Amino acid sequence: MKLLGRTNLYYITFSLLTYIVIAGSFYVLVERMIYQEVEERLRVERRDFETYVRVHGVWEESCYFVEDKISLVSVSDTLDVLPAFKDTLLDNRYNRQLIPFREHTFYSAVNGGLYKVSIRKSLIESRSLLQSITITMLITLSIGLVLLYLFQRRFSKILWRPFYQTLAKAKAFDVSDGSALELGTEPIFEFNELNSELEKMTAKISRDYKNLKEFTENASHEIQTPLAMINSRVEELIQDRDVAPLQMAWIQDIHESTLRLSRLNQALLLLAKIENGQFYERESVDINALIKNKLVSFEEIFNLKGINVTLEERVTLISQMNAVLADVLFTNLLNNAVKHNVSKGNIAITVDTDRFVIENTGDELKIDPQLLFERFRKVKQSSNSLGLGLAIVKKICDVHKFHIAYTASANVHTISITLLQGSTKDQ
Amino acid sequence: MKILLIEDERVLAESITSHLSKEGFIVEVAFSYNAAVEKVNLYAYDCVVVDINLPDGTGFDIVEMLKKIKASSGIIIISARDALEDRIRSLEIGSDDYLTKPFHLSELNARVKAILRRRHFGGNNEISYNEIRVNYNTRRVFVGDREIFLSRKEYDLLLYFMSNVDIALTKASMAEHLWGDNMDSADSFDILYSHIKNLRRKLTDAGSNEYIHSIYGIGYKFGSH
């Protein structure tokens, strides 16, 4: 749920509750005031009645004719406790309709007899007064409520705008971009603090990331030089005729390990460079031509292993790519297809409108093929391969925003690379 | 033939010097940019092998200086950086070749010889070893008077052998010479073996002596003994 939605919800709930409580208590209050007023008048009339009876000694109905207001009922005793005031409904004199009355009852001696006297006063005007007061109040309150809600909504939006701007910028933050967030200052203290903290944090992240990248690259460079020295010394030793065969075998081991280390280092360096965005130039690369070119340079190895290669060109695929990386991509893909192939196996390459697919026969895969895109992940841990080929392939696909998928069935492995929309051209 | 090696890593410089000296080159070494500047201004060299990263300057500046003083030396840049821009720049400013560290000494040797061949033997485009003659302009190979026909890889292999006579060549250096980084080493050794077998057969069939010797576990050596 959004922040503004949530504050609005709380606000509405709270306002409605307040509204109901205020309306309810207002109603009760007004009603009580009306009752007090009516009861006060009834008491006044009781005094009038008692004065009249004391002066005249009798009570005449005709004194009051407006309404059925005072009624006397002869009683023998005063044992029943009479409620001082109560509500009652009486028939209207003209149309048979029950009308609410407030009734004041008491005992009184009139003309020597004992009577229960009831003085009643119609509540109908008071009721309508209460009604109109209540309705007016409800309307006023509702209008106030709606206005407050709209006002609050508008203000929240204005108030939180810097927050949402910051949020949008933070979302767009890309660490590989190399630059920290620039958020500027805000008049509101908290947002200002948030912005400056975010700026500091992203600056540190960017700096650390950059340092790490540079470190990887520099370390790789620094490793190359001693490797070159070891290699050259070993090669000199190999020229030496006096070395005993056993020692020569050791030297050979050193030589091979150094070369492997150097290849490993170069592969890591390549990965670091791709990540550093050093291969940013793009040009139109003819994928078909590149594949055919690569197939020629792999021909010897295909012949050696008896691998049958088919190339199906449904279209001529032109893609905006870095030429160096495109070359590395297909070298690695073909190397992979050869390395994990079986003797006298097949490689089938298909170039389609928006993608190219490389299928090769091979042993059944015991692990999730997606894992093979990770660095140093190998099917056979002991194998001679560096375990970086597919990691480089994946990285190259990432920088070109290609989608790569690796699927493996019983003995066919498929790598499918889908290109960006609009980067292709039909023949 | 005089070669100037500009390289600040002493161990590497020593290895390169001793390897190239065995090939009959006179090698002088400059360990710093300033020493190199002094030498190129005083003496003439047939070939200059220069490292890009020097403690007190860059190899590019030395190449530019050589071009400015119109030195006729061949230039090979060696660098630990395998960046494409560096390669392009070094060729643009007029160097002849670019090698990335670590490299095989035999590879450097072959490249130096290739450059010297291109620069010095204007009329004579042949190299020969006893009865084997290679014309590297027409890419024709003769054993005595008989021409033999080699595949592209066999030809490259023979030339590599003839540039490194009596030097033990590792399989790795030969594979790299033939295919660069393109091929997986395990596979390339098998292909290398079949190429050498074919080359050997073609040479001996045409009446050549057996010059290609296997060295167990290491590779091959081309020579008379």
XYZ file of C-alpha atoms in Angstrom:
652
model
C 0.000 0.000 0.000
C 1.213 3.443 -0.844
C 2.145 5.894 1.856
C -0.428 8.464 0.698
C -3.115 5.805 0.433
C -2.327 4.635 3.924
C -2.384 8.151 5.449
C -5.624 8.854 3.610
C -7.146 5.659 4.944
C -6.138 6.483 8.519
C -7.326 10.014 8.084
C -10.716 8.978 6.719
C -11.234 6.337 9.406
C -10.315 8.727 12.163
C -12.400 11.587 10.707
C -15.454 9.328 10.310
C -15.172 8.087 13.878
C -14.823 11.631 15.180
C -17.691 12.659 12.949
C -19.969 9.936 14.361
C -19.020 10.690 17.963
C -19.495 14.439 17.490
C -22.791 13.958 15.668
C -24.065 11.508 18.309
C -23.093 13.629 21.290
C -24.422 16.757 19.636
C -27.746 15.045 19.083
C -27.953 13.858 22.691
C -26.929 17.279 23.952
C -29.494 19.189 21.890
C -32.183 16.687 22.855
C -31.380 17.117 26.517
C -31.444 20.881 26.231
C -34.838 20.706 24.569
C -36.142 18.417 27.313
C -34.822 20.737 29.995
C -36.526 23.635 28.307
C -39.813 21.720 28.007
C -39.632 20.479 31.575
C -38.959 23.984 32.825
C -42.073 25.194 31.069
C -44.081 22.284 32.463
C -42.993 23.234 35.969
C -44.040 26.817 35.312
C -47.432 25.557 34.198
C -47.725 23.392 37.294
C -47.165 26.530 39.364
C -49.784 28.351 37.305
C -52.161 25.417 37.806
C -51.587 25.291 41.563
C -51.972 29.076 41.874
C -55.211 28.900 39.845
C -56.605 26.102 42.015
C -55.618 27.924 45.218
C -57.254 31.174 44.115
C -60.395 29.724 42.516
C -60.713 26.511 44.440
C -61.758 24.672 41.287
C -60.260 23.653 37.971
C -62.035 24.271 34.753
C -61.143 22.333 31.697
C -62.113 25.267 29.512
C -59.307 27.368 30.844
C -57.085 25.557 28.487
C -58.448 24.595 25.181
C -55.616 24.710 22.843
C -54.551 21.207 23.423
C -55.340 18.338 25.608
C -52.861 19.764 27.993
C -54.023 19.257 31.510
C -55.995 16.265 32.581
C -57.223 15.422 36.058
C -57.886 11.910 37.171
C -59.542 11.342 40.483
C -57.607 9.026 42.717
C -58.283 7.595 46.176
C -54.784 7.583 47.472
C -51.308 8.791 46.596
C -49.557 5.495 47.095
C -48.420 5.017 43.496
C -45.130 6.735 42.916
C -45.553 8.958 39.929
C -42.722 9.619 37.498
C -42.136 13.326 37.459
C -41.561 13.482 33.696
C -42.114 10.974 30.916
C -42.630 10.759 27.175
C -45.964 9.739 25.877
C -47.916 9.560 22.625
C -51.356 11.069 22.324
C -53.895 11.299 19.557
C -54.033 14.513 17.704
C -57.372 16.102 18.105
C -57.992 16.766 14.379
C -56.353 13.977 12.521
C -55.918 10.672 14.151
C -52.198 10.774 14.493
C -50.045 9.984 17.437
C -48.004 12.928 18.504
C -45.160 12.837 21.001
C -45.776 14.690 24.288
C -43.786 15.304 27.399
C -45.906 14.649 30.456
C -45.557 16.023 33.993
C -47.633 14.153 36.592
C -48.218 14.967 40.216
C -50.917 14.642 42.897
C -52.980 17.627 43.811
C -55.992 18.329 45.979
C -58.639 20.223 44.034
C -61.884 21.232 45.571
C -61.402 18.811 48.428
C -60.847 15.827 46.128
C -57.544 14.118 45.402
C -56.442 14.087 41.795
C -53.601 12.878 39.668
C -52.762 15.828 37.497
C -50.952 15.383 34.157
C -49.644 18.406 32.326
C -48.516 17.653 28.798
C -46.658 19.601 26.276
C -46.319 18.684 22.626
C -42.820 17.864 21.520
C -43.607 18.160 17.856
C -42.013 21.594 17.341
C -39.035 20.642 19.444
C -38.639 17.461 17.438
C -38.628 19.269 14.161
C -36.257 21.798 15.630
C -33.958 18.995 16.698
C -34.258 17.443 13.266
C -33.358 20.590 11.413
C -30.511 21.326 13.796
C -29.187 17.791 13.324
C -29.460 17.892 9.535
C -27.807 21.286 9.317
C -25.064 20.098 11.550
C -24.580 16.873 9.573
C -24.377 18.750 6.307
C -21.921 21.293 7.702
C -19.783 18.610 9.256
C -19.799 16.521 6.066
C -18.768 19.466 3.953
C -16.013 20.205 6.440
C -14.940 16.610 6.373
C -14.765 16.428 2.592
C -12.917 19.724 2.410
C -10.456 18.642 5.050
C -9.904 15.341 3.236
C -9.252 17.046 -0.093
C -7.024 19.597 1.559
C -5.068 16.925 3.379
C -4.667 14.842 0.243
C -3.404 17.751 -1.737
C -1.045 18.809 1.016
C 0.323 15.326 1.571
C 1.174 15.193 -2.086
C 2.981 18.497 -1.963
C 4.619 17.632 1.336
C 5.866 14.223 0.225
C 6.882 15.273 -3.253
C 10.621 15.554 -2.395
C 10.430 12.096 -0.876
C 9.005 10.616 -4.054
C 11.565 12.442 -6.159
C 14.337 10.996 -4.011
C 12.768 7.561 -4.254
C 12.602 7.752 -8.053
C 16.255 8.767 -8.238
C 17.298 6.031 -5.831
C 15.447 3.522 -7.984
C 17.295 4.680 -11.074
C 20.648 4.434 -9.291
C 23.000 2.075 -11.060
C 26.207 1.233 -9.271
C 28.061 0.405 -12.471
C 27.285 3.935 -13.678
C 30.117 5.188 -11.526
C 28.399 8.301 -10.225
C 26.655 8.942 -6.908
C 23.104 10.248 -6.571
C 22.619 13.992 -6.849
C 19.553 14.924 -4.843
C 19.986 18.585 -3.933
C 18.658 20.303 -0.799
C 15.097 20.436 0.465
C 13.498 22.941 2.841
C 12.185 20.105 5.022
C 14.773 18.996 7.536
C 14.075 15.242 7.457
C 14.075 15.029 3.686
C 17.199 17.065 3.569
C 18.848 14.621 5.948
C 17.580 11.658 3.945
C 18.973 13.130 0.753
C 22.356 13.929 2.182
C 22.625 10.467 3.768
C 21.667 8.826 0.473
C 24.165 10.952 -1.383
C 26.894 9.971 1.028
C 25.962 6.310 0.864
C 25.763 6.077 -2.908
C 29.001 8.018 -3.253
C 30.683 5.462 -1.031
C 29.106 2.544 -2.872
C 30.191 3.942 -6.234
C 33.676 4.618 -4.983
C 34.039 1.154 -3.454
C 32.690 -0.466 -6.566
C 35.053 1.492 -8.763
C 37.993 0.684 -6.497
C 37.126 -2.973 -6.557
C 36.889 -2.998 -10.330
C 40.150 -1.164 -10.685
C 41.749 -3.446 -8.163
C 40.716 -6.517 -10.135
C 42.112 -5.049 -13.307
C 45.310 -3.772 -11.759
C 45.896 -7.014 -9.895
C 45.499 -8.942 -13.129
C 47.972 -6.653 -14.846
C 50.441 -6.939 -12.031
C 50.175 -10.725 -12.127
C 50.974 -10.802 -15.846
C 54.511 -9.479 -15.391
C 55.781 -12.069 -12.880
C 54.051 -14.731 -14.919
C 55.962 -13.542 -17.955
C 59.177 -13.789 -15.966
C 58.463 -17.315 -14.742
C 57.554 -18.334 -18.265
C 60.688 -16.940 -19.802
C 62.915 -18.592 -17.195
C 61.148 -21.903 -17.641
C 61.576 -21.667 -21.384
C 65.258 -21.057 -20.898
C 65.446 -24.133 -18.693
C 63.717 -26.142 -21.381
C 66.518 -25.168 -23.768
C 69.054 -26.519 -21.323
C 70.457 -29.852 -22.508
C 71.909 -30.798 -19.141
C 68.641 -31.101 -17.272
C 67.821 -34.658 -16.208
C 64.599 -36.189 -17.583
C 62.839 -36.207 -14.216
C 63.659 -32.542 -13.631
C 62.598 -31.806 -17.185
C 59.209 -33.352 -16.402
C 58.941 -31.063 -13.365
C 59.859 -28.091 -15.478
C 57.192 -29.130 -17.906
C 54.648 -29.222 -15.049
C 55.694 -25.736 -13.995
C 55.421 -24.569 -17.584
C 51.922 -25.927 -18.002
C 50.720 -24.588 -14.668
C 52.117 -21.161 -15.437
C 50.425 -21.128 -18.802
C 47.168 -22.190 -17.195
C 47.523 -19.476 -14.577
C 48.186 -16.960 -17.287
C 45.134 -18.067 -19.272
C 43.051 -17.907 -16.119
C 44.328 -14.451 -15.372
C 43.593 -13.271 -18.886
C 40.063 -14.636 -18.686
C 39.476 -12.876 -15.362
C 40.934 -9.707 -16.780
C 38.577 -9.939 -19.725
C 35.631 -10.347 -17.354
C 36.798 -7.361 -15.317
C 37.175 -5.261 -18.445
C 33.722 -6.185 -19.681
C 32.312 -5.254 -16.289
C 34.242 -2.000 -16.339
C 32.508 -1.135 -19.579
C 35.738 -0.935 -21.532
C 34.115 -2.509 -24.561
C 31.576 0.210 -25.110
C 31.984 0.825 -28.845
C 29.222 -0.693 -30.906
C 29.151 -1.472 -34.586
C 27.011 -3.506 -36.939
C 28.173 -7.072 -36.725
C 27.085 -9.566 -39.347
C 26.362 -12.573 -37.155
C 26.135 -14.995 -40.087
C 29.490 -13.954 -41.475
C 31.069 -14.108 -38.045
C 29.752 -17.619 -37.423
C 30.976 -18.822 -40.821
C 34.355 -17.273 -40.148
C 34.572 -19.029 -36.788
C 33.487 -22.330 -38.288
C 36.438 -22.139 -40.674
C 38.914 -21.623 -37.841
C 37.338 -24.496 -35.911
C 37.330 -26.764 -38.938
C 40.489 -28.594 -37.912
C 39.094 -29.449 -34.527
C 35.745 -30.534 -35.959
C 37.591 -32.899 -38.291
C 39.754 -34.209 -35.494
C 36.789 -35.031 -33.290
C 34.557 -36.115 -36.151
C 31.948 -33.541 -35.226
C 29.292 -32.860 -37.819
C 28.332 -29.169 -37.998
C 25.227 -27.774 -39.619
C 24.408 -24.097 -40.016
C 20.861 -23.090 -40.803
C 20.583 -19.467 -41.882
C 16.959 -18.417 -41.860
C 17.894 -14.741 -42.123
C 20.955 -12.563 -42.222
C 21.265 -11.305 -38.700
C 22.916 -7.941 -38.153
C 23.389 -6.831 -34.578
C 24.841 -3.779 -32.881
C 27.676 -5.297 -30.915
C 31.198 -4.714 -29.800
C 33.308 -6.422 -32.453
C 35.888 -7.781 -29.999
C 33.242 -9.190 -27.692
C 31.281 -10.646 -30.600
C 34.393 -12.539 -31.603
C 35.011 -13.763 -28.054
C 31.349 -14.729 -27.728
C 31.350 -17.097 -30.685
C 34.790 -18.491 -29.903
C 33.612 -19.386 -26.411
C 30.281 -20.752 -27.582
C 31.931 -22.997 -30.168
C 34.659 -24.017 -27.738
C 31.972 -24.971 -25.288
C 30.025 -26.921 -27.906
C 33.171 -28.805 -28.874
C 34.492 -29.412 -25.390
C 31.322 -30.919 -24.022
C 30.512 -32.842 -27.148
C 30.762 -36.558 -27.674
C 32.960 -38.240 -30.248
C 31.303 -38.116 -33.690
C 28.660 -35.810 -32.249
C 26.725 -32.955 -33.802
C 26.596 -29.189 -33.569
C 23.591 -27.438 -35.050
C 23.585 -23.663 -35.352
C 20.438 -21.790 -36.289
C 20.281 -18.090 -37.095
C 16.754 -16.756 -36.818
C 15.105 -13.327 -37.029
C 15.941 -12.288 -33.500
C 18.209 -14.953 -32.151
C 20.784 -17.644 -32.726
C 20.749 -21.093 -31.252
C 23.643 -23.482 -30.778
C 22.773 -27.091 -30.109
C 25.284 -29.783 -29.392
C 25.192 -33.418 -28.449
C 26.737 -34.159 -25.099
C 26.477 -36.103 -21.892
C 23.481 -35.695 -19.679
C 23.803 -32.734 -17.364
C 23.741 -33.506 -13.652
C 23.359 -29.920 -12.481
C 21.074 -27.026 -13.302
C 22.353 -25.608 -16.603
C 21.866 -22.029 -15.321
C 24.623 -22.675 -12.762
C 27.128 -23.133 -15.571
C 26.997 -19.368 -16.176
C 28.651 -18.864 -12.803
C 32.388 -18.392 -12.577
C 34.484 -21.501 -12.022
C 31.423 -23.736 -12.268
C 32.303 -26.906 -14.110
C 30.504 -30.145 -14.811
C 33.630 -32.069 -13.911
C 35.587 -30.176 -11.290
C 38.786 -31.947 -12.258
C 38.547 -31.070 -15.926
C 41.223 -29.049 -17.644
C 38.834 -26.243 -18.507
C 39.032 -22.932 -16.693
C 35.324 -22.762 -16.012
C 35.098 -19.177 -17.189
C 33.979 -19.607 -20.806
C 30.247 -19.483 -20.182
C 30.623 -16.837 -17.476
C 32.216 -14.627 -20.124
C 29.467 -15.527 -22.597
C 26.852 -14.539 -20.028
C 28.618 -11.275 -19.255
C 28.863 -10.395 -22.939
C 25.137 -11.098 -23.332
C 24.447 -8.918 -20.288
C 26.330 -5.893 -21.589
C 24.541 -6.166 -24.924
C 21.220 -6.779 -23.136
C 20.771 -10.085 -24.914
C 18.782 -12.810 -23.271
C 20.590 -16.115 -22.933
C 19.046 -19.455 -22.060
C 20.715 -22.810 -21.530
C 18.566 -25.910 -21.675
C 19.699 -29.504 -21.585
C 17.671 -32.579 -22.364
C 18.922 -36.176 -22.182
C 21.846 -35.648 -24.536
C 21.265 -32.402 -26.380
C 22.447 -29.104 -24.934
C 20.948 -25.908 -26.304
C 22.163 -22.363 -25.831
C 19.812 -19.815 -27.230
C 20.643 -16.109 -27.381
C 17.829 -13.688 -28.077
C 18.756 -10.257 -29.390
C 17.190 -6.902 -28.715
C 14.140 -5.913 -30.666
C 14.887 -3.863 -33.740
C 18.555 -4.789 -33.942
C 17.996 -7.213 -36.773
C 17.515 -6.902 -40.458
C 15.828 -9.312 -42.761
C 17.518 -10.536 -45.861
C 72.014 -7.756 -36.306
C 71.592 -5.323 -33.432
C 68.589 -5.332 -31.232
C 67.659 -2.851 -28.514
C 65.531 -4.257 -25.739
C 63.756 -1.696 -23.566
C 62.363 -3.499 -20.556
C 62.458 -2.522 -16.876
C 61.871 -6.028 -15.478
C 65.426 -7.252 -15.173
C 64.663 -10.959 -15.041
C 62.568 -10.785 -18.176
C 65.136 -8.599 -19.891
C 67.852 -11.105 -19.035
C 65.845 -14.051 -20.399
C 65.041 -12.264 -23.624
C 68.653 -11.165 -24.037
C 70.075 -14.628 -23.530
C 67.492 -16.212 -25.832
C 68.020 -13.736 -28.657
C 71.805 -13.799 -28.203
C 71.790 -17.523 -28.876
C 70.201 -16.722 -32.213
C 73.214 -14.611 -33.070
C 71.731 -11.214 -32.366
C 73.644 -8.506 -30.553
C 71.255 -7.410 -27.837
C 71.542 -4.202 -25.883
C 69.268 -3.520 -22.962
C 67.854 -0.274 -21.641
C 66.115 -0.596 -18.287
C 64.515 2.824 -18.317
C 62.956 5.368 -20.615
C 65.858 7.785 -20.257
C 68.476 5.150 -20.993
C 66.465 4.101 -24.039
C 66.176 7.667 -25.327
C 69.936 8.053 -25.060
C 70.615 4.818 -26.909
C 68.210 5.350 -29.793
C 69.643 8.793 -30.357
C 73.230 7.541 -30.374
C 73.077 4.219 -32.168
C 71.177 2.563 -34.969
C 69.392 -0.732 -34.330
C 67.849 -3.228 -36.692
C 65.057 -3.929 -34.308
C 63.749 -2.323 -31.113
C 61.726 -4.373 -28.646
C 59.985 -1.968 -26.281
C 57.796 -2.372 -23.209
C 54.945 0.149 -22.965
C 55.071 0.581 -19.214
C 58.370 1.994 -18.075
C 59.011 3.572 -14.687
C 59.916 6.962 -16.138
C 57.972 7.085 -19.375
C 55.976 5.171 -21.909
C 57.079 2.981 -24.781
C 54.764 4.876 -27.106
C 56.944 7.978 -26.761
C 60.031 5.986 -27.737
C 58.251 4.658 -30.831
C 57.243 8.206 -31.754
C 60.792 9.403 -31.246
C 62.147 6.623 -33.474
C 59.717 7.664 -36.161
C 60.701 11.311 -35.755
C 64.394 10.652 -36.190
C 63.456 8.404 -39.133
C 65.203 5.388 -37.693
C 64.935 2.351 -39.929
C 64.538 -0.059 -37.032
C 61.749 -2.560 -36.867
C 59.651 -2.054 -33.742
C 57.945 -4.649 -31.566
C 55.892 -3.488 -28.601
C 55.551 -5.811 -25.647
C 52.956 -5.064 -23.018
C 51.143 -6.585 -20.095
C 48.046 -4.776 -21.293
C 45.970 -6.606 -23.844
C 43.770 -3.590 -24.546
C 42.603 -3.150 -28.091
C 43.252 0.599 -27.969
C 46.892 -0.049 -27.130
C 47.226 -2.437 -30.044
C 45.620 0.002 -32.438
C 47.626 2.934 -31.136
C 50.920 1.075 -31.368
C 50.257 0.141 -34.983
C 49.069 3.654 -35.790
C 52.245 5.286 -34.536
C 54.274 2.932 -36.677
C 55.339 -0.111 -34.696
C 55.436 -3.375 -36.614
C 54.114 -5.814 -34.072
C 52.494 -6.113 -30.679
C 53.021 -8.940 -28.197
C 51.125 -9.390 -24.964
C 52.912 -10.599 -21.850
C 53.378 -13.367 -21.010
C 54.718 -14.543 -24.362
C 56.893 -17.401 -25.482
C 60.503 -16.444 -26.151
C 60.404 -18.492 -29.334
C 57.407 -16.451 -30.450
C 59.287 -13.209 -29.865
C 62.235 -14.672 -31.744
C 60.037 -15.615 -34.713
C 58.462 -12.155 -34.774
C 61.814 -10.376 -34.610
C 63.062 -12.487 -37.510
C 59.911 -11.901 -39.525
C 60.347 -8.143 -39.114
C 64.019 -8.276 -40.015
C 63.189 -10.352 -43.089
C 60.617 -7.808 -44.198
C 62.995 -4.893 -43.636
C 66.370 -6.082 -44.799
C 66.210 -8.609 -47.564
C 64.540 -6.436 -50.117
C 65.537 -8.537 -53.126
C 66.050 -11.836 -51.432
C 62.780 -13.216 -50.076
C 64.074 -16.597 -49.191
C 65.116 -18.288 -46.020
C 66.741 -21.644 -46.146
C 67.982 -24.355 -43.906
C 70.304 -26.846 -45.615
C 68.249 -28.279 -48.482
C 64.981 -26.612 -47.439
C 64.183 -23.273 -49.018
C 61.148 -21.118 -48.333
C 60.149 -18.150 -50.440
C 57.958 -16.166 -48.107
C 56.622 -13.817 -50.763
C 55.225 -16.540 -52.951
C 54.862 -18.944 -50.017
C 56.523 -21.692 -52.052
C 58.618 -24.380 -50.367
C 61.416 -26.392 -51.980
C 63.439 -29.370 -50.857
C 66.493 -29.161 -53.084
C 64.859 -28.520 -56.452
C 61.622 -30.275 -55.686
C 58.693 -28.096 -54.717
C 56.446 -29.414 -51.973
C 52.931 -28.268 -51.302
C 52.030 -27.486 -47.738
C 48.772 -26.509 -46.161
C 48.609 -23.059 -44.601
C 49.185 -24.374 -41.082
C 52.033 -26.638 -42.214
C 53.662 -23.687 -43.917
C 53.325 -21.527 -40.783
C 54.725 -24.368 -38.726
C 57.734 -24.829 -40.995
C 58.484 -21.113 -40.929
C 58.213 -21.116 -37.148
C 60.641 -24.042 -36.984
C 63.070 -22.357 -39.354
C 62.985 -19.171 -37.264
C 63.810 -21.201 -34.161
C 66.495 -23.586 -35.274
C 67.925 -25.783 -32.515
C 65.517 -24.399 -29.970
C 63.249 -26.662 -27.963
C 59.760 -25.502 -28.831
C 56.953 -26.236 -26.420
C 53.677 -27.500 -27.772
C 51.963 -24.569 -26.113
C 54.074 -22.006 -27.933
C 53.500 -23.725 -31.269
C 49.769 -24.010 -30.694
C 49.611 -20.360 -29.762
C 51.626 -19.403 -32.806
C 49.245 -21.278 -35.085
C 45.893 -20.475 -33.529
C 46.367 -17.670 -31.068
C 44.070 -17.903 -28.079
C 41.288 -19.318 -30.170
C 41.730 -22.904 -29.294
C 41.535 -25.025 -26.230
C 45.008 -26.355 -25.462
C 44.137 -30.039 -25.069
C 42.547 -30.174 -28.517
C 45.160 -28.023 -30.198
C 47.975 -30.392 -29.164
C 46.256 -33.238 -31.009
C 45.855 -31.152 -34.138
C 49.415 -29.924 -33.810
C 50.587 -33.517 -33.707
C 48.805 -34.388 -36.936
C 50.157 -31.264 -38.672
C 53.704 -32.101 -37.629
C 53.278 -35.661 -38.774
C 52.138 -34.445 -42.202
C 54.863 -31.831 -42.476
C 57.495 -34.366 -41.544
C 56.214 -36.844 -44.129
C 56.045 -34.236 -46.906
C 59.601 -33.099 -46.184
C 61.147 -36.570 -46.021
C 59.121 -37.770 -49.031
C 60.748 -34.970 -51.024
C 64.148 -36.177 -49.883
C 64.870 -33.919 -46.974
C 66.727 -35.115 -43.912
C 64.835 -35.682 -40.695
C 65.023 -32.298 -39.008
C 61.947 -32.340 -36.772
C 62.723 -34.104 -33.516
C 60.244 -34.807 -30.738
C 61.304 -33.990 -27.210
C 59.426 -36.183 -24.827
C 56.862 -34.310 -22.766
C 57.864 -30.919 -24.069
C 57.450 -30.518 -27.754
C 59.692 -30.420 -30.757
C 63.011 -29.188 -31.965
C 64.049 -28.345 -35.509
C 67.690 -28.937 -36.355
C 70.328 -31.314 -37.557
C 70.947 -33.049 -34.232
